[in-house]
Amino acid sequence: MKTTMSREAARFLCRSAFPIARAGPRSRVQLDAVPKRGFSGTSRLKVLKPYILADIGEGITECQVIQWFVKPGARVEQFDPICEVQSDKASVEITSRFDGVIKKLYYEPDDMAKVGKPLVDIDIQSEISEADAVVLDGGAVKQADEAPNKQPEAKEQALEVDGNDSAAVTKDVPSQAAPSLPAEPAQEEGRPRKPPGKHASLATPAVRHMVKAASLNIEAIEGTGKDGRVLKEDVQRYVQSAKTAATTPPPSAAPAQRLEDRTQPLTPIQSAMFKKMSHSLSIPHFLYTDGVDFTSLNTIRKKYNAAREKSQRITTFPFILKAVSLALQQYPLMNARLDTQTNLGKPQLVYQGSHDIGIAVDSPSGLLVPVVRNVQSLSIEQIAAEITRLSELARTGKIGTEDLKNATITLSNIGSIGGGVVAPVIVSPQVAIVGIGRAKTVPAFGKDGELIKKEECMFSWSADHRIIDGATAARCAEVVKGYLEDVETMLIRLR
Amino acid sequence: MAPSRGLLRLLTRPVSSNPNPGSRSMSLLRRAYTSFAEQLANPANRVQSYISHSRDPFVNLSIEDYILRTSPLDSTVLFLYTNRPCVVIGRNQNPWLEVNLGILQAANRQGKTANDTEPPGIGDVDLVRRRSGGGTVFHDEGNLNWSITCPRTEFTRDKHAEMVVRALRKVGVERARVNERHDIVLDQGHRRHPSDPQDTHQTAYTAEEGGPRPLKVSGSAYKLTRARALHHATTLLASPNLHTIPQYLHSPARNSIQAKGVESVSSPVGNIGLDVDKFQQRLQEEFTAMYAHQGKVPSVQMVGEEHLNIPAIRKGYEELKTDDWMWSQTPQFTLLLEDLFGTTIEINVHHGTIQTLETKCDRDLGDMLEELRTALVGEKLQDIGDWVQFLQSRIEPWHSDYEIVADRLEKFLPVPQFGRP
C-alpha cells in the first residue's frame, strides 16, 4: 500500500544513530501495481529499494567493506546483519531494517563504500499479516476509501522520523494507529442479529398499520411474540431506538452547544498542594525581583558543553543552585526554618546547616518538589547529575517520599516553560523561595554606551516578611546576581 | 560529597576470585557458568563490571565479544583484562605489513636478532586478530585493557577515554589527556602553563611546536552493532618490554606491500608508571561513580577460562584461533619483489590465497615465471609453512634462482605456525 510504503520508505532513508549528517539524496520509491481490493488475510508489497549507507559519525565519508553476510537472492529479516564495514578505528555492523530479499550488492569486500550512497538493493517483501496491517494501516479492509486520508498522516510520520533519528532507530512502528483500531470493529459489528423466527413477518393488522405509518420494514423489527411475531411493543421499541440513534450524532456534530459540568475530587497531588498553600496564606510575602545577566554564564556553559555529548550537558539551573547556596552562607537567615510549634506563642528560628534546595518540577501528575540535598557540598557537575536523576524519577512517577520532604528553601524554574516576573508562594516552614523566569535576549548598553545584546533572566524572590526584612532579601538576591553575572567570583568561594 | 552507594559496596564486599579453576568441582563450575551468563543478560543490571583472571588473549577477546552481544540493550558494562605477551592486529589489517612475524617465535628470534644487545626474554609471543577496527598493538602484563559496552545512542569516542583520564589524574598523572584521535597521551612539555583541571583534553604541560611529542599510552578501537557500542583500549601502565615493542611492530615487508586495509598510525609510546592492580581498582571506582545515577553496580565478578563452557564464548574463541580468521581475513594486497633478476615480481593475494603472479616488465625469465605460477597460484598462504621447502617440493628441476625467490618470500611473507590446538 502506498501509505505503508511511504512510511516505511521514510524510516528506511532516515536511519542514523548520530544525527550529525543526513544521508544523501533521497531515492525514489518504485511502486508496483497495487491490487485495489486486498484480501482481509494478507497483502503483499513489492518494493525494490536501494539501502543507503547511513552516516556512522566522526565526519567519516567512506569506509571499507570487510565482509558481507548476505548474497544476492538471500532472504533477510529485520535486524539481520547485512555486512561489516570498517573506518579507521571502528568496525561497524550494518543491519537490515526490513524483511526482504537482497537483490544487489554495490561493493566487493575491501572496496571503500561511500556514506550516503547505496549499499545494497533490497526487495522489501514484508508480508503484512492481518495483525501487522492493523498496526500499520489501521485496518487493511478499509484501504480503498481510507487511503487518501492516511496519506498525509504517513507523510507527517515521515517528517517526525526525520527530526529524531536515534529515537526513530530504536522505536517501533508508531502506536498512534493502534487506538483508532479498536473503535472500528466495534462499530462494524453492530448488534449480533438473531436469526429471524418462523413468523417474523406475521403481525396483527394494527401492528402492520403502525409499521406502515412509520415507514418501517417489518422484517427489520425483532419480534418478541410467539414464533417471532412482531408485536406493538416491538414496533414502539424499534422506533424509540431509531430515534435515540438519530439523536446521538447531532450532539457530536455541534459540540459547542452544551458543555456539561464535571465534578471531581482533588487528586493526591492537588490536595497536598491545597493543604500546603493554605498554610502559606498566613505568610506575608515580600516580593523582590531583578534581572540577572546570563551572558557570561552562557559563554562558560557553552564552552563546557561543547566537549560533551547530550546527556552530560549542563543547563544554567545547577549554576543557579550553587550560587544560591553560596549566598545562603552569607545570609543564613534565608535558609532558616520558622518553628511555631515547639514553643507555642513563642516562635523561634532554626538556622539549618545543610542547604537542601527543593526544585519545583512539572510532572505528568502535577507539581512535585524533589529536594537536592547538601548543595553546599556538591560541585556544579554533581548538582546537575542530581537534578537529572530527580527530574527523571519525578517524570516517571517513581519518586519516593524521602526525596520530597524537608527542603530548606525552594527554587522554581518556571522559566523552563516561560514567564518573566513571577510571585512564587513560600512553602512553610521555609522562609524564602526563588522563581526563575525565562532567559530573554534584551537590548542593553555596554561600557561605552553602545547598544549590545544581553541575555537576561528575571529572578523573583519571595521572602517571609515576618522574619526577613526587605534589605536582607535584597542583599541576598544581589549576591546571587553577582555570582551568576561573574562566575569567577563563585570560584573563590566554591567548596 | 556523598559517597556513591556503588563505591561503598565495592569496598566493603570482598571481591570473589577463583584462582584455580581446575580444582573446582563440576557443580561449582556449573554455578560459575550460570551466574555469569545470567547476571550479564539480566535487564535489571544496568551497570555491570567484570575482571578477567585469564591471561589468554583469545579467551579475553571472546568474553568481551560475548558481553557485547549478550548484555541488555540499555546496560553499560566494564570489562578489565590483561594478556600475556602478544601482538594484536585490527580486524581488517595485514599481519605481514604490520608485524615482524619472523621474531614472534622465540626459537626464531635467536638467529634473526643477533644484533640486539638486550636479551629478548619474552618467550613466544602470540599473534591475534581482534574483532574491532584500528591498528596493531603489543600487549603484555604491564598493559591493562579496558573495555566498555554501552548503548549505541549514548556512545561517543571520547566519553570513556575521558573517564580514564579522570581516573589517571586522580592518582596524580597530571600529564594525561585525550588527544584529537581519541587516544590518551602524556604531554611532555617542560613548562607548566595554566589549564583547566576539569578539561580532559588539555594539560598544563602541552609542548609548543617543535617541542617533544606527547607519548601515547593508550590506543582505542571500537565495534558498533545495531544497538550497542564497544570501546576498548590499551593502557601502558608498567610494561617491561617497552624498548622491544618497536621491533615487533616494524615489519620488514612494510615497503614492499601495497595494501587496502587500515594502516597503523605509529606514535612514540611510554609507560604511565602505575601499578596495574591499583589502577584497575581506581578505574573501577571512576566507572562506578560515573554511572552511579544509572543503577547499583553489582559486585565485581571475575571471569576467565572456566567460562569457555558457555557455547557462545567457546565458538568465538575457536574462531579467533583458526588460520582462516588469522590469515585469510586479510584484505587484498600485492607484494612486490623488486630488483629480482632485473625485474619486479608482483604477487597478488586475496582471501589469503595467491591470486596472480606477474612481472612488471616482460624480461624473459624463461620458464621461471610459469613454474612459480603453477606452484603458487591458488595456494593459501597459511598452508605454506616454510617457503623453501614448499617450493622445493613443487618445482622441478630445482634451481638456485628459485632459492633466491624463496628466501625473499620467507622474509616478507612468513607464516609462523602457532600450533594452536
mmCIF file of C-alpha atoms in Angstrom, chain A residues 15 17-18 55-56 58 60 64-67 79 84 86-95 109-112 166 169-170 304 307-309 311-312 377-378 381-382 385 389, chain B residues 1-2 5 69 91-92 131-134 152-157 159 162 181-183 198 201 220-226 260-262 290 293 325 329-332 350-351:
data_model
loop_
_atom_site.group_PDB
_atom_site.id
_atom_site.type_symbol
_atom_site.label_atom_id
_atom_site.label_comp_id
_atom_site.label_asym_id
_atom_site.label_seq_id
_atom_site.Cartn_x
_atom_site.Cartn_y
_atom_site.Cartn_z
ATOM 1 C CA ARG A 15 18.118 5.653 9.693
ATOM 2 C CA ALA A 17 22.317 6.717 15.076
ATOM 3 C CA PHE A 18 24.133 10.036 15.050
ATOM 4 C CA ASP A 55 26.345 8.185 8.492
ATOM 5 C CA ILE A 56 28.449 6.406 11.091
ATOM 6 C CA GLU A 58 33.012 11.310 13.203
ATOM 7 C CA ILE A 60 33.634 9.817 8.085
ATOM 8 C CA GLN A 64 35.871 -0.238 3.887
ATOM 9 C CA VAL A 65 33.588 -3.183 3.391
ATOM 10 C CA ILE A 66 35.086 -6.034 5.373
ATOM 11 C CA GLN A 67 32.670 -8.826 4.785
ATOM 12 C CA PHE A 79 17.874 -6.709 12.300
ATOM 13 C CA GLU A 84 30.517 -5.294 8.371
ATOM 14 C CA GLN A 86 35.398 -0.516 8.932
ATOM 15 C CA SER A 87 36.546 3.040 9.165
ATOM 16 C CA ASP A 88 39.851 3.844 10.840
ATOM 17 C CA LYS A 89 39.291 2.552 14.338
ATOM 18 C CA ALA A 90 35.704 1.436 14.291
ATOM 19 C CA SER A 91 34.245 -1.708 12.839
ATOM 20 C CA VAL A 92 30.510 -1.370 12.381
ATOM 21 C CA GLU A 93 27.834 -3.967 11.797
ATOM 22 C CA ILE A 94 25.154 -2.796 9.418
ATOM 23 C CA THR A 95 21.786 -4.476 9.966
ATOM 24 C CA PRO A 109 34.773 -6.828 0.066
ATOM 25 C CA ASP A 110 37.727 -4.455 0.603
ATOM 26 C CA ASP A 111 36.088 -1.751 -1.520
ATOM 27 C CA MET A 112 35.540 1.627 0.020
ATOM 28 C CA SER A 166 18.253 7.997 17.166
ATOM 29 C CA VAL A 169 16.016 3.821 15.100
ATOM 30 C CA THR A 170 15.019 2.151 18.287
ATOM 31 C CA TYR A 304 31.913 23.251 28.813
ATOM 32 C CA ALA A 307 33.165 18.907 24.683
ATOM 33 C CA ARG A 308 30.336 16.830 25.996
ATOM 34 C CA GLU A 309 27.515 14.943 24.455
ATOM 35 C CA SER A 311 23.339 13.526 28.321
ATOM 36 C CA GLN A 312 26.209 15.247 30.081
ATOM 37 C CA SER A 377 28.933 20.229 49.454
ATOM 38 C CA LEU A 378 28.192 19.382 45.862
ATOM 39 C CA GLU A 381 28.501 18.839 37.946
ATOM 40 C CA GLN A 382 27.151 16.779 40.799
ATOM 41 C CA ALA A 385 23.537 14.941 37.808
ATOM 42 C CA ARG A 389 18.137 11.995 38.427
ATOM 43 C CA MET B 1 30.436 14.588 48.525
ATOM 44 C CA ALA B 2 28.129 11.777 49.415
ATOM 45 C CA ARG B 5 26.370 3.552 47.020
ATOM 46 C CA ARG B 69 26.268 -9.468 22.208
ATOM 47 C CA ARG B 91 40.016 -6.556 12.244
ATOM 48 C CA ASN B 92 40.980 -5.548 8.784
ATOM 49 C CA ARG B 131 37.147 -8.111 16.068
ATOM 50 C CA SER B 132 37.262 -4.337 16.396
ATOM 51 C CA GLY B 133 38.963 -1.973 13.991
ATOM 52 C CA GLY B 134 42.059 0.122 14.487
ATOM 53 C CA ARG B 152 24.896 2.915 20.762
ATOM 54 C CA THR B 153 22.791 6.011 21.198
ATOM 55 C CA GLU B 154 24.915 7.074 24.162
ATOM 56 C CA PHE B 155 28.230 6.287 22.557
ATOM 57 C CA THR B 156 30.845 8.857 21.716
ATOM 58 C CA ARG B 157 34.512 8.153 21.120
ATOM 59 C CA LYS B 159 33.328 9.626 26.643
ATOM 60 C CA GLU B 162 37.807 10.997 29.373
ATOM 61 C CA ARG B 181 42.432 10.844 17.713
ATOM 62 C CA HIS B 182 40.658 9.873 20.929
ATOM 63 C CA ASP B 183 43.814 8.260 22.302
ATOM 64 C CA GLN B 198 38.362 19.641 34.540
ATOM 65 C CA HIS B 201 41.541 17.364 26.505
ATOM 66 C CA SER B 220 41.379 2.808 21.266
ATOM 67 C CA ALA B 221 39.306 0.726 18.924
ATOM 68 C CA TYR B 222 35.574 0.370 18.515
ATOM 69 C CA LYS B 223 32.972 -2.086 17.391
ATOM 70 C CA LEU B 224 29.453 -0.943 16.679
ATOM 71 C CA THR B 225 26.452 -3.196 16.244
ATOM 72 C CA ARG B 226 22.845 -2.243 15.749
ATOM 73 C CA LYS B 260 43.932 -1.827 1.062
ATOM 74 C CA GLY B 261 43.377 -2.272 4.768
ATOM 75 C CA VAL B 262 43.672 0.214 7.617
ATOM 76 C CA MET B 290 30.238 7.897 36.566
ATOM 77 C CA HIS B 293 22.916 7.530 38.723
ATOM 78 C CA TRP B 325 40.447 -15.913 10.678
ATOM 79 C CA GLN B 329 40.703 -12.231 6.615
ATOM 80 C CA THR B 330 43.466 -10.024 5.279
ATOM 81 C CA PRO B 331 42.125 -7.659 2.626
ATOM 82 C CA GLN B 332 43.531 -7.832 -0.842
ATOM 83 C CA HIS B 350 43.191 -12.069 -1.804
ATOM 84 C CA HIS B 351 41.310 -14.054 0.823
#
